[in-house]
mmCIF file of C-alpha atoms and ligand atoms in Angstrom:
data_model
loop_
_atom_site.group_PDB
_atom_site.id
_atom_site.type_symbol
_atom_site.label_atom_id
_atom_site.label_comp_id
_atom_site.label_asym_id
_atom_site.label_seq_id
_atom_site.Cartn_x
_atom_site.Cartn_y
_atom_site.Cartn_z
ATOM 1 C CA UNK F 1 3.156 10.415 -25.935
ATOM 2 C CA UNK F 2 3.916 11.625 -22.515
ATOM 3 C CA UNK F 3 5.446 8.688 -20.359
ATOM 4 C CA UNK F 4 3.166 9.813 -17.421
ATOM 5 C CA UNK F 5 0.128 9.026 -20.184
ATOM 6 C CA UNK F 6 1.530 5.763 -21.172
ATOM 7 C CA UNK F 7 -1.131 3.101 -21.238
ATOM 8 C CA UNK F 8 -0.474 0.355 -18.625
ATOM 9 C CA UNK F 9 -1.727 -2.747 -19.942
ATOM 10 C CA UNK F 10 -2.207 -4.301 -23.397
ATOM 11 C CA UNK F 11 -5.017 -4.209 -25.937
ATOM 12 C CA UNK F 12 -5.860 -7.867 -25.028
ATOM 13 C CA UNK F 13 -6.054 -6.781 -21.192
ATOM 14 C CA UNK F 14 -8.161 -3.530 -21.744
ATOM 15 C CA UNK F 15 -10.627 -5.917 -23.662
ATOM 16 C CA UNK F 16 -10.629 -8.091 -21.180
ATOM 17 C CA UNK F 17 -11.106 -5.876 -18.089
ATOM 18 C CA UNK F 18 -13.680 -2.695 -19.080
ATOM 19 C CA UNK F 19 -16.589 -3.333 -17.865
ATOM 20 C CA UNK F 20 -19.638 -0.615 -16.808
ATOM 21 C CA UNK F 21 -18.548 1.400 -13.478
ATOM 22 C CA UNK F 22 -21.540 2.687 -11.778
ATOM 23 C CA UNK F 23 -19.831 4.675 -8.784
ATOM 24 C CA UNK F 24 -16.874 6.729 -8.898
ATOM 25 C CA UNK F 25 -14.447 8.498 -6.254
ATOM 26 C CA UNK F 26 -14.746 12.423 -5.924
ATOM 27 C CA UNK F 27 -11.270 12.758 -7.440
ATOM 28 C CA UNK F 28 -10.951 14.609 -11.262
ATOM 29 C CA UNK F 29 -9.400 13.505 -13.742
ATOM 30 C CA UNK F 30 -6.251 15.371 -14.875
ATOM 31 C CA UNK F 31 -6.508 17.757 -18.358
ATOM 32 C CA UNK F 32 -3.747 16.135 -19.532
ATOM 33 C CA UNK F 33 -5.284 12.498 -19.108
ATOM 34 C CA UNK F 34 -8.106 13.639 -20.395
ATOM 35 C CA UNK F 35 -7.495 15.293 -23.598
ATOM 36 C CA UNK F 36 -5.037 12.404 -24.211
ATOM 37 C CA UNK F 37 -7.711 9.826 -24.044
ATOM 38 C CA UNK F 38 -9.965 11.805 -26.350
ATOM 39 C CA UNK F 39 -7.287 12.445 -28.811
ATOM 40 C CA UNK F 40 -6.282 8.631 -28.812
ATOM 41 C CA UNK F 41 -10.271 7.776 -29.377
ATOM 42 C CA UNK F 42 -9.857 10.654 -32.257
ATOM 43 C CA UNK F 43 -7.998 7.725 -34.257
ATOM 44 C CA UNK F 44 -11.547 5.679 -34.760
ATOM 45 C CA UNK F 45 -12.300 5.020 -38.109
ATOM 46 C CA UNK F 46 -15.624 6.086 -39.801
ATOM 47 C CA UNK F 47 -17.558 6.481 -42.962
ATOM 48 C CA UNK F 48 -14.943 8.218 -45.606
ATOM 49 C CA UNK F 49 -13.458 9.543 -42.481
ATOM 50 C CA UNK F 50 -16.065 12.177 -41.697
ATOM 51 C CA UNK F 51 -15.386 11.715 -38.145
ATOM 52 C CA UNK F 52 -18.772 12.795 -36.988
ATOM 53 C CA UNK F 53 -18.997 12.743 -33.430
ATOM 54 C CA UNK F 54 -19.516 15.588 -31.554
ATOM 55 C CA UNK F 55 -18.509 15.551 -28.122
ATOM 56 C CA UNK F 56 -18.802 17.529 -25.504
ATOM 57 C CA UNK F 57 -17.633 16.819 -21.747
ATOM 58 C CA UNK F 58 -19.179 18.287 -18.359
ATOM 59 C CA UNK F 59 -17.122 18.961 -15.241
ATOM 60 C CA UNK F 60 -17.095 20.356 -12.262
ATOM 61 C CA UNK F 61 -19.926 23.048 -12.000
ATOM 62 C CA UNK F 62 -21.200 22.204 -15.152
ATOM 63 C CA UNK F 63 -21.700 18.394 -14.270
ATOM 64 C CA UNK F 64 -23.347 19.617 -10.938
ATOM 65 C CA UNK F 65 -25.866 21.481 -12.898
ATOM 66 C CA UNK F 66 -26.332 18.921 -15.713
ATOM 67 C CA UNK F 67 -27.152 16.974 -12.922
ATOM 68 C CA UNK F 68 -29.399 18.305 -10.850
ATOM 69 C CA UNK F 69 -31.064 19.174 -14.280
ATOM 70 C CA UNK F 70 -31.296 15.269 -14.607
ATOM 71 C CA UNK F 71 -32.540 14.793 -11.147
ATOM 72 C CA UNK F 72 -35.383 17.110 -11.289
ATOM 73 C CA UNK F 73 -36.957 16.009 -14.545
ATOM 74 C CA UNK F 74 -36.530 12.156 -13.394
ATOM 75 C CA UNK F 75 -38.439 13.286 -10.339
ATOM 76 C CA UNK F 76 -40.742 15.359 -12.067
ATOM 77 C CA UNK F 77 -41.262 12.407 -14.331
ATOM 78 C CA UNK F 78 -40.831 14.297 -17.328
ATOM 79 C CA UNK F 79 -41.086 12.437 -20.403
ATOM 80 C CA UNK F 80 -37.888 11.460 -22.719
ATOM 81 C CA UNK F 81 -37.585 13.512 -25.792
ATOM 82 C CA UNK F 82 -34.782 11.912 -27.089
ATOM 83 C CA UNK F 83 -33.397 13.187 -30.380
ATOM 84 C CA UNK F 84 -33.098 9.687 -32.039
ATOM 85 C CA UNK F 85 -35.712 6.776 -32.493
ATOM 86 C CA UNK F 86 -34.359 3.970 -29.714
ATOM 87 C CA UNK F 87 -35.888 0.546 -28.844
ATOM 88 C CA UNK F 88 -37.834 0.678 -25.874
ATOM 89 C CA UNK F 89 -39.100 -3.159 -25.654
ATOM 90 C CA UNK F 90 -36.582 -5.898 -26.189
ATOM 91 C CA UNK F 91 -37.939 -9.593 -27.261
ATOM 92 C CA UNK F 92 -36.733 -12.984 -27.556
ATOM 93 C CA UNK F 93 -33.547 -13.752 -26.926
ATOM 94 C CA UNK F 94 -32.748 -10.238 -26.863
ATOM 95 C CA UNK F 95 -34.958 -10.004 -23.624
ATOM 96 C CA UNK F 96 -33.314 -12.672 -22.092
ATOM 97 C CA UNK F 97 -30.174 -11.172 -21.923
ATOM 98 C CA UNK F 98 -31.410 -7.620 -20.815
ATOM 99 C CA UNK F 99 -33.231 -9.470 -18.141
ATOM 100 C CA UNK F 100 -30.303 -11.467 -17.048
ATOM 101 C CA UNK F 101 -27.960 -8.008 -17.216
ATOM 102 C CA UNK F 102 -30.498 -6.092 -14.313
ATOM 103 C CA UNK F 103 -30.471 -9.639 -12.299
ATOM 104 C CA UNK F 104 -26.591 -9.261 -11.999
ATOM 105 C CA UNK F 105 -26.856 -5.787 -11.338
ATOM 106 C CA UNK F 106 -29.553 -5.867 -9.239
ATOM 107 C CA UNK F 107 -28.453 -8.878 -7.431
ATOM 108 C CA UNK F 108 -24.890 -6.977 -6.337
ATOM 109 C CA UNK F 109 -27.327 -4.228 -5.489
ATOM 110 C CA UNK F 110 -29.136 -6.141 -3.121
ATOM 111 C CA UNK F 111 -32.347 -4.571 -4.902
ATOM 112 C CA UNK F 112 -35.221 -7.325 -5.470
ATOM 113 C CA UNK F 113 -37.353 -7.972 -8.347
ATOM 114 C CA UNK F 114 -40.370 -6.701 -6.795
ATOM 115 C CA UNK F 115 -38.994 -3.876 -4.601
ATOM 116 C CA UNK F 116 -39.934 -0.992 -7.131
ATOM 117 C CA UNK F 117 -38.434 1.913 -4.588
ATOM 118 C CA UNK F 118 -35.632 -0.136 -4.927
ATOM 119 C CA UNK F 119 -35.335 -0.060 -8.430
ATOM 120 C CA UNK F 120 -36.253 3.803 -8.768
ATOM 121 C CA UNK F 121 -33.878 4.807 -6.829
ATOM 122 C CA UNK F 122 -31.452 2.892 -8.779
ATOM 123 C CA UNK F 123 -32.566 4.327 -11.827
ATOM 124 C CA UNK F 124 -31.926 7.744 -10.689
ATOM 125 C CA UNK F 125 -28.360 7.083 -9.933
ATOM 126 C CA UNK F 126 -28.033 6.790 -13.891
ATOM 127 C CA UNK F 127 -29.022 11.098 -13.786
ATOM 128 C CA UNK F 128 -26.895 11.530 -11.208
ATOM 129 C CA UNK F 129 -24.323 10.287 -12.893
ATOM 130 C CA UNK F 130 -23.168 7.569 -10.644
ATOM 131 C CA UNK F 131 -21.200 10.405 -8.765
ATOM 132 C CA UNK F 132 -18.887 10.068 -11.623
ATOM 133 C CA UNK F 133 -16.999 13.566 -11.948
ATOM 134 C CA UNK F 134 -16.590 13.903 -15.587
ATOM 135 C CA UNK F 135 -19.501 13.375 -18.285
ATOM 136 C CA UNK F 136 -18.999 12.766 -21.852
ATOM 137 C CA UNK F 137 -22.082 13.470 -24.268
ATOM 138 C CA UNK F 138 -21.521 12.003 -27.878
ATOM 139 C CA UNK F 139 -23.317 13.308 -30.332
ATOM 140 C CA UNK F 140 -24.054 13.782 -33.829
ATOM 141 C CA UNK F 141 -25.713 15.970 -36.278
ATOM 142 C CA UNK F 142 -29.410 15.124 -36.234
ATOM 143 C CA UNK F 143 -30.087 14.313 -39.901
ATOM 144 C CA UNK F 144 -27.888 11.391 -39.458
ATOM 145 C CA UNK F 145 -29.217 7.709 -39.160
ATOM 146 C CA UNK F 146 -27.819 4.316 -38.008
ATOM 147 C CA UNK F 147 -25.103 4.186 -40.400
ATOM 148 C CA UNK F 148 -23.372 7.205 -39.089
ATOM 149 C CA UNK F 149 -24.080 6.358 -35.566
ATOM 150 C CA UNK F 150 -22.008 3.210 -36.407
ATOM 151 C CA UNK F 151 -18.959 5.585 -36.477
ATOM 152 C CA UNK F 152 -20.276 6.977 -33.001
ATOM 153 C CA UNK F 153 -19.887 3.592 -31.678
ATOM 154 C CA UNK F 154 -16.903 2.567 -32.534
ATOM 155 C CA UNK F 155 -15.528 6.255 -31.604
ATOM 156 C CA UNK F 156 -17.292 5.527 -27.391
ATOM 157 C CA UNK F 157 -15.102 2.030 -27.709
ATOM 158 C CA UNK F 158 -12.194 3.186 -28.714
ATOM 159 C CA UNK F 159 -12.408 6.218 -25.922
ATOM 160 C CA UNK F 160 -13.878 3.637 -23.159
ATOM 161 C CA UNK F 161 -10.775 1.009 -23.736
ATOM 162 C CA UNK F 162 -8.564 3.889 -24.048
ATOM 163 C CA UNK F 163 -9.596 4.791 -20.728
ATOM 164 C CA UNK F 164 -9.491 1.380 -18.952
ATOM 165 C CA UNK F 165 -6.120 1.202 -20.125
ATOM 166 C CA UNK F 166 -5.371 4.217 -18.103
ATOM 167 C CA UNK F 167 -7.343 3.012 -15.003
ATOM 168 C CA UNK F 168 -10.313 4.953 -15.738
ATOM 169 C CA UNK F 169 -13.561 3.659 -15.402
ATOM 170 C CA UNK F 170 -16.711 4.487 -17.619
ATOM 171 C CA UNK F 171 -20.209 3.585 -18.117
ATOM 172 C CA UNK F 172 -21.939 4.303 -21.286
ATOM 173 C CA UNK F 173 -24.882 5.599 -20.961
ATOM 174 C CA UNK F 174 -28.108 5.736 -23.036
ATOM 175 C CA UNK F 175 -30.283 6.975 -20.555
ATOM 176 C CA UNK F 176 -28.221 10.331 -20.816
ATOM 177 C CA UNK F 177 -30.058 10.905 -24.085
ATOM 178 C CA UNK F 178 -33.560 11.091 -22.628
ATOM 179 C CA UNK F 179 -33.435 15.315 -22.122
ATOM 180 C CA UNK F 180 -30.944 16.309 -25.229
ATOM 181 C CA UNK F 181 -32.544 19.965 -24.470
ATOM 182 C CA UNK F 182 -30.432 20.279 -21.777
ATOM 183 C CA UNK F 183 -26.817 19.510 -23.522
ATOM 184 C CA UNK F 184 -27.971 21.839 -25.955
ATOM 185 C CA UNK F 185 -28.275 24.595 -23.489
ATOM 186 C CA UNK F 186 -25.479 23.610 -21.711
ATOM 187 C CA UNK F 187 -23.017 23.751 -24.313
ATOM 188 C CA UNK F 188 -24.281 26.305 -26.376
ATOM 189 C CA UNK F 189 -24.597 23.833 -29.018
ATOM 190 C CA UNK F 190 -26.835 24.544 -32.531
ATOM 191 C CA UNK F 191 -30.542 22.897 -32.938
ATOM 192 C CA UNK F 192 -28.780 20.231 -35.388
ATOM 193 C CA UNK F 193 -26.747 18.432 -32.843
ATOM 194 C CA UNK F 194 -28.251 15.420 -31.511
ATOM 195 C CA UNK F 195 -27.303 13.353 -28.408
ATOM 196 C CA UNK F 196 -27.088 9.826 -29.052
ATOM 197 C CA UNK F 197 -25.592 8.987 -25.618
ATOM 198 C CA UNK F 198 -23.960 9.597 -23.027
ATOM 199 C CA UNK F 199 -19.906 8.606 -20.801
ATOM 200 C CA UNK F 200 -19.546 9.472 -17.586
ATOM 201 C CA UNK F 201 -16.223 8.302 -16.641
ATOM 202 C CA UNK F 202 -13.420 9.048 -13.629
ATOM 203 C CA UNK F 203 -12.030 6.595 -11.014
ATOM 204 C CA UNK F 204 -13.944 3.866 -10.018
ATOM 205 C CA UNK F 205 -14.601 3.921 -6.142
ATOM 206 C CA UNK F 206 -14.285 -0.082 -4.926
ATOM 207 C CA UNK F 207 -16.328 0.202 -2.099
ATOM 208 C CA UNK F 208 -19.638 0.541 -4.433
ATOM 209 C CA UNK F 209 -21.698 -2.971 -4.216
ATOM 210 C CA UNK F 210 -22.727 -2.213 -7.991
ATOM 211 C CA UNK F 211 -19.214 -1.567 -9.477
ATOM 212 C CA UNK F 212 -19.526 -5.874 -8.642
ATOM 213 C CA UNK F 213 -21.136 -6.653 -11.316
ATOM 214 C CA UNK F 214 -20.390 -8.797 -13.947
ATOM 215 C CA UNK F 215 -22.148 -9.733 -17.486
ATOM 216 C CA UNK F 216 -22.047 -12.691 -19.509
ATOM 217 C CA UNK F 217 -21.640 -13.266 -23.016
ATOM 218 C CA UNK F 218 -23.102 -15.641 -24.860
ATOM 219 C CA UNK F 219 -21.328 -18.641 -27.018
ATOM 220 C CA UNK F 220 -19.652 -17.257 -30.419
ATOM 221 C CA UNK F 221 -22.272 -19.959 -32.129
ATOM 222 C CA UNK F 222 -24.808 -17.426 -31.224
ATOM 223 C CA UNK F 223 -23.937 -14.767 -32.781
ATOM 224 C CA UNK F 224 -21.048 -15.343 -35.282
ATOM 225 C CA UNK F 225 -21.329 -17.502 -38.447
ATOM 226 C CA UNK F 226 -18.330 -18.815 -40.057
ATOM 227 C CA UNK F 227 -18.484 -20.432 -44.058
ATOM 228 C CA UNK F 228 -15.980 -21.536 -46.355
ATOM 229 C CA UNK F 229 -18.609 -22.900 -48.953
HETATM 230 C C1 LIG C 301 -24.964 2.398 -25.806
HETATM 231 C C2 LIG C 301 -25.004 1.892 -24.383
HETATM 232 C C3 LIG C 301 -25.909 2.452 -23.501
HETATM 233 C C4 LIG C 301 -25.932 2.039 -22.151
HETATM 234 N N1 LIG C 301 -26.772 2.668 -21.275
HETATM 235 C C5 LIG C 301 -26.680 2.389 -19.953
HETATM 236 C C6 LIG C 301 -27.432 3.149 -19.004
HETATM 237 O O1 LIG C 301 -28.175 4.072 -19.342
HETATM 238 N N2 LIG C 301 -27.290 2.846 -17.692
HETATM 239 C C7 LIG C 301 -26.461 1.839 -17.260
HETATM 240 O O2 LIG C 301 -26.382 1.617 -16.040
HETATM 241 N N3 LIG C 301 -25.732 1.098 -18.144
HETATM 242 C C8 LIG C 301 -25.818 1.359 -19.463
HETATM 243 N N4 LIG C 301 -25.047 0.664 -20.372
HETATM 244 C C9 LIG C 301 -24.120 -0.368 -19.890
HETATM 245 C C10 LIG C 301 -24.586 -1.775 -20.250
HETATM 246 O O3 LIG C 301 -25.603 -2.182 -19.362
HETATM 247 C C11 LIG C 301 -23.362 -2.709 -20.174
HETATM 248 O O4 LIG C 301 -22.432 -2.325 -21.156
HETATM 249 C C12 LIG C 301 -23.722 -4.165 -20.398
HETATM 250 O O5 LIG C 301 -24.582 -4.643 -19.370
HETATM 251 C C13 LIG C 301 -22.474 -5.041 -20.431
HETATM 252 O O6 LIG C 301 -21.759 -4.913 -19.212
HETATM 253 P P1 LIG C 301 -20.262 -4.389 -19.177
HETATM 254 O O7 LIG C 301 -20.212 -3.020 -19.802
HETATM 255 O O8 LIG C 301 -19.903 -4.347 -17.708
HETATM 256 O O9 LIG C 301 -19.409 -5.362 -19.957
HETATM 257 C C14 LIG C 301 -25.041 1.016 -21.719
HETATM 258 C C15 LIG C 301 -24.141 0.452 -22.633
HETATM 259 C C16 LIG C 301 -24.116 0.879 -23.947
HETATM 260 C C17 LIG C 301 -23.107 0.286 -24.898
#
């Protein structure tokens, strides 16, 4: 590996310190960076090593257009047609913590519960891409289910610790899959390609209030068993 590529901090570290970045500094990342980090996430394991993702990454004019793409439909209010079935409702505990997730977010955002301007204009930062310059879309072929997206999963990990190791920040993004028509276009790509989400990635820009933000997790008792007999 190139010794300008060389990740700075350990495993344990990267772990530790990814976290969602939600506003990013007009500054590219370089080819060389890039295609490094996407070969290193190449080395996720999947199903009998099938290996298949699909990605495809917007920059510079590209990402402008995907954008404003994004932009006009949320404004429009144009409904979702994503290309896989997602849950839209969360209960239970599951609620909880999506509830407590927007408070922290939120909160740093100095948006409150009630102030729904607030909130939309949040929400649109997601289609413009939280200024980030670089977009990933994952995808996959569209017969596939949630045993191959598994592989998907583990594939955006790998990529997103991969790129905190290298001081780049990323958000994964599911509201990127609401208009897959648009990648499609985009890219040139055949009717068989689904997007199952979206990266947008580049260097996080400290002075954004939301790039504050920090999630809990709850205790391993909730969510890890562990039996000898
Ligand atoms: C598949 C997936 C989709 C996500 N979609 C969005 C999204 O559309 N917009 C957003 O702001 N964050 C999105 N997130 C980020 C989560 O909100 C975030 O990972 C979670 O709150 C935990 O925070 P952390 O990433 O800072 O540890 C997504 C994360 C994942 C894994």
């Amino acid at each position: 590996m190139n010794a300008a590529i060389k990740p700075a901090m350990s495993l344990a570290d990267a772990i530790l310190q990814r976290r969602s970045i939600r506003g990013f500094l007009p500054k590219n990342v370089p080819e060389e960076i890039m295609r490094s980090l996407f070969e290193q996430a190449q080395q996720a394991p999947s199903n009998c090593n099938t290996q298949p993702w699909y990605v495809v990454v917007a920059s510079g004019d590209l990402r402008n257009s995907l954008r404003d793409q994004f932009v006009d439909r949320a404004m429009r209010g144009t409904p979702p047609e994503p290309d896989f079935n997602y849950v839209s409702k969360f209960e239970g505990a599951y609620r909880g913590r999506q509830v407590e997730c927007a408070g922290a977010l939120y909160g740093e955002m100095e948006i409150a519960r009630d102030d729904k301007a607030g909130r939309s204009r949040a929400a649109l930062r997601n289609f413009e891409f939280f200024d980030a310059p670089h977009v990933a879309f994952l995808c996959m072929d569209r017969s596939f289910g949630a045993t191959i997206a598994v592989d998907v999963g583990i594939y955006a990990q790998t990529l997103m610790l991969a790129m905190t190791a290298h001081g780049i920040g990323s958000c994964a993004m599911g509201s990127l899959r609401s208009h897959p028509d648009l990648i499609r276009d985009a890219f040139g790509l055949e009717e068989n390609i689904g997007v199952v989400f979206g990266i947008c990635f580049g260097y996080e820009d400290p002075e954004i209030k939301a790039n504050n933000t920090r999630t809990s997790r709850v205790p391993l008792s909730e969510t890890v068993i562990f039996k000898d007999r």
